[in-house]
Coordinates of C-alpha atoms and ligand atoms in Angstrom, one line a residue:
X904 CA 156.7 -270.1 -114.3
X905 CA 158.6 -267.8 -111.9
X906 CA 157.1 -264.4 -111.4
X907 CA 159.2 -261.3 -112.1
X908 CA 158.6 -259.0 -109.2
X909 CA 160.8 -256.2 -110.3
X910 CA 158.0 -254.9 -112.4
X911 CA 155.7 -251.9 -112.2
X912 CA 153.5 -253.5 -109.5
X913 CA 156.3 -253.5 -106.9
X914 CA 157.3 -250.0 -107.6
X915 CA 153.8 -248.7 -107.7
X916 CA 151.8 -250.7 -105.2
X917 CA 148.4 -249.4 -106.5
X918 CA 147.7 -251.4 -109.6
X919 CA 145.8 -249.7 -112.4
X920 CA 142.1 -250.3 -112.5
X921 CA 141.3 -249.0 -115.9
X922 CA 142.4 -250.5 -119.2
X923 CA 143.8 -248.0 -121.5
X924 CA 142.4 -247.9 -125.0
X925 CA 142.4 -251.4 -126.3
X926 CA 144.9 -252.5 -128.9
X927 CA 143.0 -253.5 -132.0
X928 CA 141.0 -256.6 -131.3
X929 CA 141.4 -259.4 -133.9
X930 CA 138.6 -260.4 -136.3
X931 CA 135.2 -259.5 -135.2
X932 CA 136.0 -259.3 -131.4
X933 CA 134.3 -256.5 -129.7
X934 CA 132.2 -255.6 -132.7
X935 CA 129.2 -257.9 -132.5
X936 CA 126.3 -255.7 -131.7
X937 CA 123.0 -257.1 -130.8
X938 CA 120.0 -256.4 -133.0
X939 CA 117.7 -255.3 -130.1
X940 CA 116.9 -251.7 -130.9
X941 CA 116.2 -250.7 -127.3
X942 CA 119.6 -252.0 -126.3
X943 CA 121.3 -250.2 -129.1
X944 CA 119.7 -246.8 -128.4
X945 CA 120.4 -247.0 -124.7
X946 CA 124.1 -247.8 -125.4
X947 CA 124.2 -244.9 -127.9
X948 CA 122.8 -242.5 -125.4
X949 CA 125.2 -243.6 -122.7
X950 CA 128.2 -243.4 -125.1
X951 CA 127.2 -239.9 -126.0
X952 CA 127.2 -239.0 -122.3
X953 CA 130.5 -240.8 -121.3
X954 CA 132.4 -240.2 -124.5
X955 CA 134.6 -243.4 -124.5
X956 CA 137.4 -243.7 -127.0
X957 CA 135.7 -247.0 -128.2
X958 CA 132.9 -249.4 -127.5
X959 CA 133.7 -253.0 -127.0
X960 CA 130.6 -255.3 -127.4
X961 CA 131.3 -258.4 -125.3
X962 CA 130.1 -261.8 -126.6
X963 CA 131.3 -264.0 -123.8
X964 CA 133.4 -266.2 -126.1
X965 CA 136.6 -267.9 -124.9
X966 CA 138.5 -266.0 -127.6
X967 CA 137.3 -262.7 -126.2
X968 CA 138.2 -263.7 -122.7
X969 CA 141.8 -264.7 -123.7
X970 CA 142.1 -261.3 -125.5
X971 CA 140.9 -259.3 -122.6
X972 CA 142.9 -261.1 -120.0
X973 CA 146.0 -260.5 -122.1
X974 CA 145.1 -256.8 -122.3
X975 CA 144.5 -256.6 -118.6
X976 CA 147.9 -258.1 -117.9
X977 CA 149.6 -255.7 -120.3
X978 CA 147.8 -252.8 -118.6
X979 CA 148.8 -253.9 -115.1
X980 CA 145.2 -254.4 -114.1
X981 CA 145.9 -258.2 -113.6
X982 CA 149.1 -260.0 -112.7
X983 CA 149.5 -263.5 -114.1
X984 CA 150.1 -265.9 -111.2
X985 CA 152.3 -269.0 -111.3
X986 CA 150.5 -271.0 -114.0
X987 CA 152.0 -274.3 -113.0
X988 CA 150.7 -274.0 -109.5
X989 CA 147.6 -271.9 -110.2
X990 CA 146.6 -272.5 -113.8
X991 CA 144.4 -269.8 -115.3
X992 CA 144.7 -267.7 -112.1
X993 CA 145.3 -263.9 -112.0
X994 CA 145.9 -261.4 -109.3
X995 CA 144.4 -257.9 -108.8
X996 CA 144.9 -255.2 -106.2
X997 CA 142.1 -252.6 -105.8
X998 CA 142.8 -249.1 -104.7
X999 CA 143.3 -249.2 -100.9
X1000 CA 140.5 -246.7 -100.4
X1001 CA 138.1 -249.1 -102.3
X1002 CA 138.0 -252.5 -100.6
X1003 CA 134.4 -253.2 -99.5
X1004 CA 130.8 -252.3 -100.1
X1005 CA 130.0 -248.8 -99.1
X1006 CA 126.5 -248.7 -97.6
X1007 CA 126.7 -245.0 -96.8
X1008 CA 127.0 -244.3 -100.5
X1009 CA 124.4 -246.8 -101.6
X1010 CA 121.0 -245.2 -102.5
X1011 CA 117.5 -246.4 -103.4
X1012 CA 116.0 -243.8 -105.6
X1013 CA 112.3 -244.4 -105.5
X1014 CA 109.7 -241.7 -106.2
X1015 CA 108.9 -241.3 -102.5
X1016 CA 111.1 -241.7 -99.4
X1017 CA 108.6 -244.1 -97.8
X1018 CA 109.1 -246.6 -100.6
X1019 CA 112.8 -246.8 -99.8
X1020 CA 112.0 -246.9 -96.1
X1021 CA 114.1 -245.9 -93.0
X1022 CA 116.8 -248.5 -93.5
X1023 CA 117.9 -247.3 -96.9
X1024 CA 119.5 -244.1 -98.0
X1025 CA 117.1 -242.4 -100.3
X1026 CA 117.3 -239.6 -102.9
X1027 CA 114.7 -238.3 -105.4
X1028 CA 115.3 -240.0 -108.7
X1029 CA 115.4 -236.8 -110.8
X1030 CA 117.9 -235.2 -108.5
X1031 CA 120.1 -238.3 -108.4
X1032 CA 120.0 -238.9 -112.1
X1033 CA 121.1 -235.3 -112.7
X1034 CA 123.9 -235.6 -110.2
X1035 CA 125.2 -238.9 -111.7
X1036 CA 124.8 -237.8 -115.3
X1037 CA 126.9 -234.8 -114.3
X1038 CA 129.6 -237.1 -113.0
X1039 CA 129.4 -239.5 -116.0
X1040 CA 129.8 -236.7 -118.6
X1041 CA 133.0 -237.4 -120.4
X1042 CA 134.0 -239.9 -117.8
X1043 CA 135.2 -242.5 -120.3
X1044 CA 137.4 -240.2 -122.4
X1045 CA 140.6 -242.1 -123.2
X1046 CA 139.0 -245.3 -122.0
X1047 CA 137.1 -248.2 -123.5
X1048 CA 133.4 -248.7 -122.8
X1049 CA 132.6 -252.4 -122.4
X1050 CA 129.0 -253.5 -123.0
X1051 CA 128.5 -256.6 -120.9
X1052 CA 125.2 -258.5 -121.6
X1053 CA 124.5 -261.2 -118.9
X1054 CA 121.8 -263.6 -117.9
X1055 CA 121.0 -264.1 -114.2
X1056 CA 119.7 -267.6 -113.8
X1057 CA 119.7 -270.8 -116.0
X1058 CA 118.9 -270.6 -119.7
X1059 CA 115.2 -271.0 -120.3
X1060 CA 114.2 -270.5 -116.7
X1061 CA 111.0 -268.4 -116.2
X1062 CA 112.9 -267.0 -113.1
X1063 CA 115.9 -265.7 -115.1
X1064 CA 116.5 -262.1 -115.9
X1065 CA 118.7 -260.2 -118.3
X1066 CA 121.0 -257.4 -117.4
X1067 CA 123.4 -255.3 -119.4
X1068 CA 126.3 -253.6 -117.7
X1069 CA 128.2 -250.8 -119.3
X1070 CA 131.6 -250.4 -117.6
X1071 CA 135.0 -248.8 -118.1
X1072 CA 136.7 -251.5 -116.0
X1073 CA 138.2 -254.5 -117.7
X1074 CA 138.4 -256.2 -114.3
X1075 CA 134.6 -255.9 -114.1
X1076 CA 134.2 -257.6 -117.4
X1077 CA 136.4 -260.5 -116.5
X1078 CA 134.7 -261.0 -113.1
X1079 CA 131.2 -260.7 -114.6
X1080 CA 132.2 -263.5 -117.0
X1081 CA 132.8 -265.8 -114.0
X1082 CA 129.9 -264.6 -111.9
X1083 CA 127.1 -264.7 -114.6
X1084 CA 126.1 -266.3 -117.9
X1085 CA 127.7 -263.5 -119.8
X1086 CA 127.5 -262.9 -123.6
X1087 CA 125.3 -263.7 -126.5
X1088 CA 123.1 -266.0 -124.4
X1089 CA 121.7 -262.9 -122.7
X1090 CA 120.7 -261.3 -126.0
X1091 CA 119.1 -264.6 -127.1
X1092 CA 117.1 -264.7 -123.9
X1093 CA 116.1 -261.0 -124.3
X1094 CA 115.1 -261.3 -128.0
X1095 CA 113.5 -257.9 -128.9
X1096 CA 112.1 -257.2 -125.4
X1097 CA 112.7 -254.1 -123.4
X1098 CA 112.8 -256.0 -120.2
X1099 CA 116.4 -255.8 -119.2
X1100 CA 118.3 -254.1 -116.3
X1101 CA 120.3 -251.1 -117.4
X1102 CA 123.5 -250.9 -115.4
X1103 CA 126.1 -248.2 -115.9
X1104 CA 129.4 -248.3 -114.1
X1105 CA 132.3 -245.9 -114.3
X1106 CA 135.3 -245.8 -112.0
X1107 CA 135.7 -242.0 -112.5
X1108 CA 138.9 -241.3 -110.5
X1109 CA 138.1 -243.6 -107.6
X1110 CA 137.6 -240.7 -105.3
X1111 CA 135.5 -241.8 -102.3
X1112 CA 133.8 -238.4 -102.3
X1113 CA 132.4 -239.2 -105.7
X1114 CA 131.4 -242.8 -105.0
X1115 CA 127.7 -243.6 -105.4
X1116 CA 125.9 -246.9 -105.9
X1117 CA 122.4 -245.9 -107.0
X1118 CA 119.3 -248.0 -107.7
X1119 CA 116.2 -246.8 -109.6
X1120 CA 114.0 -249.8 -109.1
X1121 CA 111.0 -248.4 -111.0
X1122 CA 113.2 -248.0 -114.1
X1123 CA 115.1 -251.3 -113.6
X1124 CA 118.3 -249.1 -113.6
X1125 CA 121.5 -249.0 -111.7
X1126 CA 124.3 -246.4 -111.8
X1127 CA 127.5 -247.1 -109.9
X1128 CA 130.4 -244.6 -110.0
X1129 CA 133.7 -244.0 -108.2
X1130 CA 134.4 -247.6 -107.2
X1131 CA 136.1 -250.7 -108.6
X1132 CA 135.3 -253.1 -105.7
X1133 CA 133.3 -256.2 -106.6
X1134 CA 130.2 -255.7 -104.4
X1135 CA 129.8 -252.2 -105.7
X1136 CA 130.5 -252.8 -109.4
X1137 CA 129.6 -256.4 -110.4
X1138 CA 126.1 -255.1 -110.9
X1139 CA 124.4 -258.5 -111.4
X1140 CA 125.1 -259.4 -107.8
X1141 CA 124.0 -257.2 -105.0
X1142 CA 122.5 -254.5 -107.1
X1143 CA 120.4 -256.5 -109.6
X1144 CA 120.0 -259.9 -107.9
X1145 CA 119.1 -258.4 -104.5
X1146 CA 118.2 -254.7 -104.4
X1147 CA 116.3 -254.5 -107.8
X1148 CA 115.4 -258.2 -107.6
X1149 CA 113.7 -257.8 -104.2
X1150 CA 111.7 -254.8 -105.5
X1151 CA 110.6 -256.8 -108.6
X1152 CA 109.8 -259.8 -106.5
X1153 CA 107.3 -257.9 -104.5
X1154 CA 105.3 -256.8 -107.5
X1155 CA 105.7 -260.1 -109.3
X1156 CA 105.1 -262.4 -106.2
X1157 CA 108.5 -264.0 -105.8
X1158 CA 111.4 -263.6 -103.4
X1159 CA 115.0 -262.4 -104.1
X1160 CA 117.0 -263.4 -101.0
X1161 CA 120.6 -263.3 -99.7
X1162 CA 120.6 -267.0 -99.3
X1163 CA 122.8 -270.0 -100.2
X1164 CA 121.1 -273.0 -101.7
X1165 CA 122.2 -276.6 -101.0
X1166 CA 121.0 -280.1 -101.5
X1167 CA 121.3 -282.7 -98.7
X1168 CA 121.3 -286.3 -100.0
X1169 CA 120.8 -289.1 -97.6
X1170 CA 122.4 -292.5 -97.9
X1171 CA 119.1 -293.7 -99.4
X1172 CA 119.4 -291.1 -102.1
X1173 CA 116.6 -288.9 -100.8
X1174 CA 117.2 -285.2 -101.6
X1175 CA 116.2 -282.3 -99.5
X1176 CA 116.8 -278.7 -100.7
X1177 CA 117.6 -276.0 -98.2
X1178 CA 117.9 -272.2 -98.5
X1179 CA 119.9 -270.3 -95.8
X1180 CA 120.4 -266.6 -95.1
X1181 CA 123.4 -265.4 -93.1
X1182 CA 124.8 -261.9 -93.0
X1183 CA 127.9 -261.2 -95.0
X1184 CA 131.1 -263.2 -94.1
X1185 CA 129.4 -265.6 -91.6
X1186 CA 130.6 -268.6 -93.5
X1187 CA 127.8 -268.9 -96.1
X1188 CA 130.2 -270.2 -98.7
X1189 CA 131.6 -272.8 -96.2
X1190 CA 128.1 -273.9 -95.3
X1191 CA 127.1 -274.2 -99.0
X1192 CA 130.1 -276.5 -99.6
X1193 CA 129.9 -278.4 -96.4
X1194 CA 131.6 -281.9 -96.3
X1195 CA 129.8 -284.2 -93.8
X1196 CA 132.0 -285.6 -91.0
X1197 CA 133.2 -289.3 -91.2
X1198 CA 130.3 -290.5 -89.0
X1199 CA 127.9 -289.4 -91.7
X1200 CA 129.0 -292.0 -94.3
X1201 CA 126.8 -292.0 -97.3
X1202 CA 125.5 -288.4 -96.7
X1203 CA 126.3 -285.8 -99.3
X1204 CA 125.9 -282.1 -99.5
X1205 CA 126.0 -280.4 -102.9
X1206 CA 126.0 -276.7 -103.7
X1207 CA 123.4 -274.9 -105.8
X1208 CA 124.5 -271.4 -104.8
X1209 CA 126.5 -269.7 -102.1
X1210 CA 125.0 -266.2 -101.9
X1211 CA 121.7 -265.5 -103.7
X1212 CA 118.4 -267.3 -104.2
X1213 CA 115.5 -266.3 -106.3
X1214 CA 112.4 -268.2 -105.2
X1215 CA 108.9 -268.5 -106.6
X1216 CA 105.9 -270.8 -106.0
X1217 CA 105.8 -273.6 -108.6
X1218 CA 102.7 -275.3 -110.1
X1219 CA 102.8 -278.1 -107.5
X1220 CA 102.4 -275.6 -104.6
X1221 CA 106.0 -275.8 -103.4
X1222 CA 108.6 -273.0 -103.4
X1223 CA 111.2 -273.3 -106.2
X1224 CA 114.6 -271.7 -106.1
X1225 CA 117.3 -270.9 -108.5
X1226 CA 120.8 -269.5 -108.0
X1227 CA 121.0 -266.6 -110.5
X1228 CA 124.8 -266.6 -110.4
X1229 CA 127.5 -269.0 -111.9
X1230 CA 130.5 -268.2 -109.7
X1231 CA 131.6 -267.5 -106.1
X1232 CA 132.9 -264.1 -105.0
X1233 CA 134.1 -265.4 -101.7
X1234 CA 136.1 -264.1 -98.8
X1235 CA 139.6 -265.5 -98.9
X1236 CA 140.9 -265.1 -95.3
X1237 CA 140.0 -268.2 -93.2
X1238 CA 139.5 -270.4 -96.2
X1239 CA 141.6 -273.5 -96.0
X1240 CA 141.5 -277.3 -96.4
X1241 CA 139.9 -277.7 -93.0
X1242 CA 137.2 -275.0 -93.2
X1243 CA 136.3 -275.5 -96.8
X1244 CA 138.2 -278.2 -98.9
X1245 CA 135.7 -277.8 -101.8
X1246 CA 136.4 -274.1 -102.0
X1247 CA 140.2 -274.7 -102.0
X1248 CA 139.7 -277.1 -105.0
X1249 CA 137.4 -274.5 -106.6
X1250 CA 139.9 -271.7 -106.4
X1251 CA 142.9 -273.8 -107.6
X1252 CA 142.3 -272.7 -111.2
X1253 CA 140.6 -270.1 -113.4
X1254 CA 140.3 -267.8 -110.4
X1255 CA 140.8 -264.0 -110.0
X1256 CA 142.3 -263.2 -106.6
X1257 CA 141.8 -259.6 -105.3
X1258 CA 143.7 -258.0 -102.4
X1259 CA 145.2 -261.2 -101.0
X1260 CA 149.0 -261.4 -100.4
X1261 CA 151.4 -262.3 -103.2
X1262 CA 154.2 -264.7 -102.7
X1263 CA 157.5 -264.7 -104.4
X1264 CA 156.8 -267.9 -106.3
X1265 CA 153.7 -266.3 -107.9
X1266 CA 151.2 -267.9 -105.7
X1267 CA 148.9 -266.3 -103.1
X1268 CA 148.4 -266.4 -99.4
X1269 CA 146.1 -265.0 -96.7
X1270 CA 145.5 -265.2 -93.0
X1271 CA 144.1 -268.6 -92.2
X1272 CA 145.7 -270.3 -95.3
X1273 CA 146.9 -273.9 -94.9
X1274 CA 150.4 -272.8 -95.7
X1275 CA 152.5 -271.2 -92.9
X1276 CA 153.0 -267.5 -93.3
X1277 CA 155.7 -266.8 -95.9
X1278 CA 159.0 -265.5 -94.6
X1279 CA 158.4 -262.6 -96.9
X1280 CA 155.8 -261.6 -99.5
X1281 CA 153.9 -258.5 -100.8
X1282 CA 150.9 -257.6 -98.8
X1283 CA 147.6 -256.6 -100.4
X1284 CA 148.8 -253.0 -100.9
X1285 CA 152.0 -254.3 -102.7
X1286 CA 154.3 -253.5 -99.7
X1287 CA 156.9 -255.9 -98.4
X1288 CA 155.4 -258.0 -95.6
X1289 CA 157.0 -260.4 -93.1
X1290 CA 155.4 -262.3 -90.2
X1291 CA 156.6 -259.5 -87.9
X1292 CA 154.5 -256.9 -89.8
X1293 CA 151.7 -255.5 -87.7
X1294 CA 149.1 -255.4 -90.4
X1295 CA 147.6 -258.5 -92.1
X1296 CA 149.1 -259.5 -95.4
X1297 CA 145.7 -260.0 -97.0
X1298 CA 142.9 -257.5 -96.6
X1299 CA 140.3 -259.0 -94.3
X1300 CA 137.8 -258.6 -97.1
X1301 CA 140.1 -260.0 -99.8
X1302 CA 138.3 -262.2 -102.3
X1303 CA 138.4 -264.9 -104.9
X1304 CA 136.2 -264.9 -108.0
X1305 CA 135.9 -268.5 -109.1
X1306 CA 133.5 -270.4 -111.5
X1307 CA 131.0 -272.7 -109.8
X1308 CA 131.8 -275.4 -112.4
X1309 CA 135.2 -275.9 -110.5
X1310 CA 133.3 -276.9 -107.3
X1311 CA 133.7 -280.7 -106.8
X1312 CA 130.4 -280.6 -104.9
X1313 CA 128.4 -278.6 -107.5
X1314 CA 124.8 -279.9 -107.5
X1315 CA 123.6 -281.3 -110.8
X1316 CA 120.5 -279.1 -110.3
X1317 CA 122.5 -275.9 -110.4
X1318 CA 121.7 -275.3 -114.0
X1319 CA 118.1 -276.6 -113.9
X1320 CA 115.7 -274.0 -115.3
X1321 CA 112.9 -275.3 -113.1
X1322 CA 114.9 -274.7 -109.9
X1323 CA 114.7 -276.9 -106.8
X1324 CA 111.8 -277.3 -104.4
X1325 CA 112.8 -275.8 -101.0
X1326 CA 111.9 -277.8 -97.9
X1327 CA 113.6 -275.7 -95.3
X1328 CA 114.7 -272.1 -94.9
X1329 CA 117.4 -271.3 -92.4
X1330 CA 118.1 -267.9 -90.8
X1331 CA 121.5 -267.6 -89.1
X1332 CA 123.6 -265.0 -87.5
X1333 CA 126.9 -264.6 -85.6
X1334 CA 125.9 -264.3 -81.9
X1335 CA 128.2 -264.9 -79.0
X1336 CA 125.3 -265.2 -76.6
X1337 CA 121.5 -265.6 -76.4
X1338 CA 120.7 -267.5 -79.6
X1339 CA 120.6 -271.3 -79.4
X1340 CA 122.4 -273.6 -81.9
X1341 CA 119.1 -274.4 -83.6
X1342 CA 115.4 -273.7 -83.2
X1343 CA 112.4 -274.4 -85.5
X1344 CA 109.7 -271.8 -86.0
X1345 CA 106.2 -272.7 -84.9
X1346 CA 104.8 -271.6 -88.2
X1347 CA 105.4 -269.4 -91.2
X1348 CA 104.7 -266.0 -89.5
X1349 CA 106.8 -267.0 -86.5
X1350 CA 109.5 -267.9 -89.0
X1351 CA 109.2 -264.5 -90.6
X1352 CA 109.5 -263.0 -87.2
X1353 CA 112.7 -265.1 -86.6
X1354 CA 114.1 -263.8 -89.8
X1355 CA 113.0 -260.2 -89.3
X1356 CA 114.7 -260.1 -85.9
X1357 CA 118.0 -261.5 -86.9
X1358 CA 121.1 -259.8 -85.5
X1359 CA 124.7 -260.4 -86.1
X1360 CA 128.1 -259.1 -85.1
X1361 CA 129.5 -257.1 -88.0
X1362 CA 132.4 -258.3 -90.2
X1363 CA 134.7 -256.8 -92.8
X1364 CA 132.5 -257.3 -95.8
X1365 CA 131.2 -253.8 -95.4
X1366 CA 133.0 -250.6 -94.3
X1367 CA 132.0 -249.9 -90.7
X1368 CA 132.7 -251.2 -87.2
X1369 CA 133.6 -254.8 -87.3
X1370 CA 132.5 -256.6 -84.1
X1371 CA 129.4 -254.5 -83.2
X1372 CA 126.0 -256.3 -83.2
X1373 CA 123.6 -255.0 -85.7
X1374 CA 120.1 -256.0 -86.7
X1375 CA 120.1 -257.6 -90.1
X1376 CA 116.6 -258.8 -91.0
X1377 CA 116.9 -261.9 -93.2
X1378 CA 120.5 -260.8 -93.8
X1379 CA 118.9 -258.3 -96.2
X1380 CA 119.5 -255.0 -94.4
X1381 CA 122.1 -253.7 -97.0
X1382 CA 120.3 -255.4 -99.9
X1383 CA 116.6 -254.8 -99.6
X1384 CA 115.6 -252.5 -102.5
X1385 CA 112.5 -251.1 -100.8
X1386 CA 110.9 -250.4 -97.4
X1387 CA 111.9 -253.2 -95.0
X1388 CA 108.4 -253.2 -93.4
X1389 CA 106.8 -253.7 -96.8
X1390 CA 109.4 -256.5 -97.3
X1391 CA 108.1 -258.2 -94.1
X1392 CA 104.6 -257.8 -95.4
X1393 CA 105.6 -259.4 -98.7
X1394 CA 107.1 -262.3 -96.8
X1395 CA 104.0 -262.8 -94.7
X1396 CA 101.7 -262.6 -97.8
X1397 CA 103.7 -265.2 -99.7
X1398 CA 102.3 -267.8 -97.2
X1399 CA 99.0 -267.6 -99.1
X1400 CA 100.7 -268.3 -102.4
X1401 CA 102.7 -271.3 -101.2
X1402 CA 100.5 -274.3 -100.6
X1403 CA 103.3 -276.4 -99.2
X1404 CA 105.6 -273.8 -97.5
X1405 CA 109.1 -274.7 -96.3
X1406 CA 109.7 -275.1 -92.6
X1407 CA 111.7 -272.2 -91.1
X1408 CA 114.7 -272.6 -88.8
X1409 CA 117.1 -270.3 -86.9
X1410 CA 120.7 -271.3 -86.3
X1411 CA 123.8 -269.9 -84.6
X1412 CA 127.2 -271.6 -85.0
X1413 CA 128.9 -268.9 -83.0
X1414 CA 127.7 -269.1 -79.4
X1415 CA 130.4 -268.9 -76.8
X1416 CA 130.8 -270.3 -73.3
X1417 CA 131.7 -268.4 -70.1
X1418 CA 135.4 -269.0 -71.0
X1419 CA 135.0 -267.1 -74.3
X1420 CA 135.4 -270.3 -76.4
X1421 CA 133.0 -271.4 -79.1
X1422 CA 130.6 -274.0 -77.8
X1423 CA 130.1 -275.6 -81.2
X1424 CA 132.9 -276.8 -83.6
X1425 CA 131.1 -275.6 -86.7
X1426 CA 132.2 -276.2 -90.3
X1427 CA 131.6 -279.8 -91.3
X1428 CA 130.0 -280.6 -88.0
X1429 CA 127.1 -278.3 -88.9
X1430 CA 125.9 -281.4 -90.8
X1431 CA 124.5 -282.6 -87.5
X1432 CA 122.2 -279.6 -87.4
X1433 CA 121.4 -279.9 -91.1
X1434 CA 120.4 -283.6 -90.5
X1435 CA 118.1 -282.6 -87.7
X1436 CA 116.5 -280.0 -90.0
X1437 CA 116.1 -282.6 -92.8
X1438 CA 114.6 -285.1 -90.4
X1439 CA 112.1 -282.4 -89.2
X1440 CA 111.1 -281.8 -92.8
X1441 CA 110.4 -285.5 -93.4
X1442 CA 108.8 -285.9 -90.0
X1443 CA 111.3 -288.4 -88.7
X1444 CA 112.2 -286.7 -85.4
X1445 CA 110.2 -285.2 -82.6
X1446 CA 111.1 -281.8 -80.9
X1447 CA 110.7 -280.1 -77.7
X1448 CA 108.7 -276.9 -77.4
X1449 CA 110.6 -273.9 -75.9
X1450 CA 109.7 -270.3 -75.7
X1451 CA 111.7 -269.4 -78.8
X1452 CA 110.7 -272.4 -81.0
X1453 CA 111.0 -276.2 -81.4
X1454 CA 114.3 -277.5 -80.1
X1455 CA 116.0 -280.9 -80.8
X1456 CA 115.8 -283.7 -78.2
X1457 CA 119.4 -284.6 -77.3
X1458 CA 118.7 -288.3 -78.0
X1459 CA 117.6 -287.5 -81.5
X1460 CA 120.4 -285.1 -82.2
X1461 CA 123.2 -287.0 -84.0
X1462 CA 126.4 -286.7 -82.1
X1463 CA 128.0 -290.0 -83.3
X1464 CA 131.7 -289.4 -83.7
X1465 CA 131.7 -286.0 -82.0
X1466 CA 134.2 -287.0 -79.4
X1467 CA 133.4 -286.1 -75.8
X1468 CA 130.3 -284.0 -76.7
X1469 CA 128.0 -284.2 -73.7
X1470 CA 124.3 -283.6 -72.9
X1471 CA 125.5 -280.7 -70.7
X1472 CA 127.3 -279.1 -73.7
X1473 CA 124.2 -279.5 -75.8
X1474 CA 122.1 -278.0 -73.1
X1475 CA 124.4 -275.0 -72.9
X1476 CA 124.2 -274.5 -76.6
X1477 CA 120.4 -274.7 -76.5
X1478 CA 119.9 -272.7 -73.3
X1479 CA 117.3 -270.0 -73.3
X1480 CA 118.5 -267.5 -70.7
X1481 CA 115.6 -265.3 -69.7
X1482 CA 117.6 -262.2 -68.8
X1483 CA 119.6 -262.4 -72.1
X1484 CA 116.3 -262.7 -73.9
X1485 CA 114.8 -259.7 -72.1
X1486 CA 117.8 -257.7 -73.3
X1487 CA 117.3 -259.1 -76.8
X1488 CA 113.7 -258.0 -76.8
X1489 CA 114.8 -254.5 -76.0
X1490 CA 117.4 -254.5 -78.8
X1491 CA 114.8 -255.9 -81.2
X1492 CA 112.6 -252.9 -80.3
X1493 CA 115.1 -250.5 -81.7
X1494 CA 114.5 -251.9 -85.2
X1495 CA 110.8 -252.2 -84.7
X1496 CA 110.6 -248.5 -83.6
X1497 CA 112.5 -247.5 -86.7
X1498 CA 110.2 -249.5 -88.9
X1499 CA 107.0 -248.9 -87.0
X1500 CA 105.0 -246.9 -89.5
X1501 CA 104.4 -249.8 -91.9
X1502 CA 105.4 -252.7 -89.7
X1503 CA 102.9 -255.5 -90.1
X1504 CA 100.9 -256.2 -86.9
X1505 CA 101.7 -259.9 -87.1
X1506 CA 105.3 -259.2 -86.2
X1507 CA 104.2 -257.0 -83.2
X1508 CA 102.0 -259.8 -82.0
X1509 CA 104.7 -262.4 -82.5
X1510 CA 106.9 -260.2 -80.2
X1511 CA 104.1 -260.0 -77.6
X1512 CA 103.7 -263.8 -77.8
X1513 CA 107.4 -264.3 -77.3
X1514 CA 107.4 -262.0 -74.3
X1515 CA 104.5 -263.8 -72.7
X1516 CA 106.1 -267.2 -73.3
X1517 CA 109.3 -266.0 -71.7
Ligands
LIG1300 C1 129.1 -260.5 -100.3 C2 128.4 -259.8 -99.2 O1 130.0 -260.1 -100.9 O2 127.4 -260.3 -98.7 O3 128.5 -261.6 -100.7 O4 129.0 -258.8 -98.8
LIG1301 MN1 126.6 -261.9 -99.7

């Protein structure tokens, strides 16, 4: 189906974000209210405040989705892509001032400032509620208010949680349907309980001055205004699953983590489940969908989740994890058949693309795509783009929203209400120097120290200086819903609750040599590191003690088929450079100073031990 480009989107590069009042939905669509009185009265109050033209009660049905997609296209919120080449795929452009998470506008509104801690923006709840209610007053006049019930986690899982998001963005509804178990299933899970997250989102006028992403963990409440960008407005994801989730996890003795979940299956059919934390845009989705290199015949990696893990000790004393989501909200640039073939298959249908480039044949493109740059296309702003243009065609943080069921490597366990027992936890970061390819922690508290001192070079997923190194403990710096020092304490205390704790590892795929080139090929070759980790979990390989942890022996590190890879290269990857580490210790100090007031002594002692070993 050829795409007509002479339409409103080309003339007006900023696509609309809000649906106008809906045309009359057929049958019962949009009218199926739940029976839960607490839900009804909260919706009523919010509607009184926001004054929408109408309320649309989402049920998650296919019929509803078809109706809303059609409406979104008619309103210019979505553009239908070439349905022969990209069946079920749509295109969206956000406002150019609204393309990433906004950490400076993200608040944790706990009763005291200490509860939020020095790494979060804090505001007193009453003050922030008053301010936000002022902004929400009449904010949905002329708009539709969608009520989006959703379940985070598999049906019937004791770890799953219900959220309800009120939003005036049809784009949010369509994305939430991909990212969560959205619809009646959430009301069924909730029954007549009051235990649900209350999330309110209104785009207002997308003015960055009036953009606030606020969390009230003690009320299990989120209010997000002034943005339409995924990470700020798909409230199940960063807001509920991580910020509110981490707060709840502390009181309920579980962990809400910024971690992918995968299963490694050996040729003998033995399965090992691994959780891994990396800061945003460090290749988490690629790692979660890794395809082992040819030399690893018979080995298989399957995906349980690519971004978030909820983990709780099970009755057998192991740590069990679920992925609360059902889709991938992944970074498009750099995704291709070489870096992530499974993702390319996943996003070939039923996907919403945001802020990528639009080609004249109604397909999409981004920097790092398999296809050569188009001779001409529309960039993410809707302007004409050619390979001579100075700016990238796709925004560096452009995204795909795709259902996990499309993933050819989806693990059969992804929907298991019991979750999967985790054998290894990996902490990673993007570091050009200092950090070895892989090291295993000596024990749980050393592992917590490795996670707590993670640092990474910044990327485009958040507004801010891309390229700078920042401390990002457990990759949770922007996502921890309470005081980071208390979060470390919680991690340390979990050891007593987990009889058979996972082993903890630290990895770095991004170390560079003196020539500025990456020392490690990464991508599918990361399977070699994964295999060593699996072998450590099963006790099949030995390791060498170094000052920063257990290191692989070259002889036991599988390099079959890695042409020309030498012991010298391996040594360079694993090198512990004393002067680099002294600098690293000083940098770590900055974070420890900031967090000093409640910092657990174990971490201070771990630091001292490291220093003396060095
Ligand atoms: C994400 C992020 O979008 O971490 O997953 O920023
Ligand atoms: Mn993430």
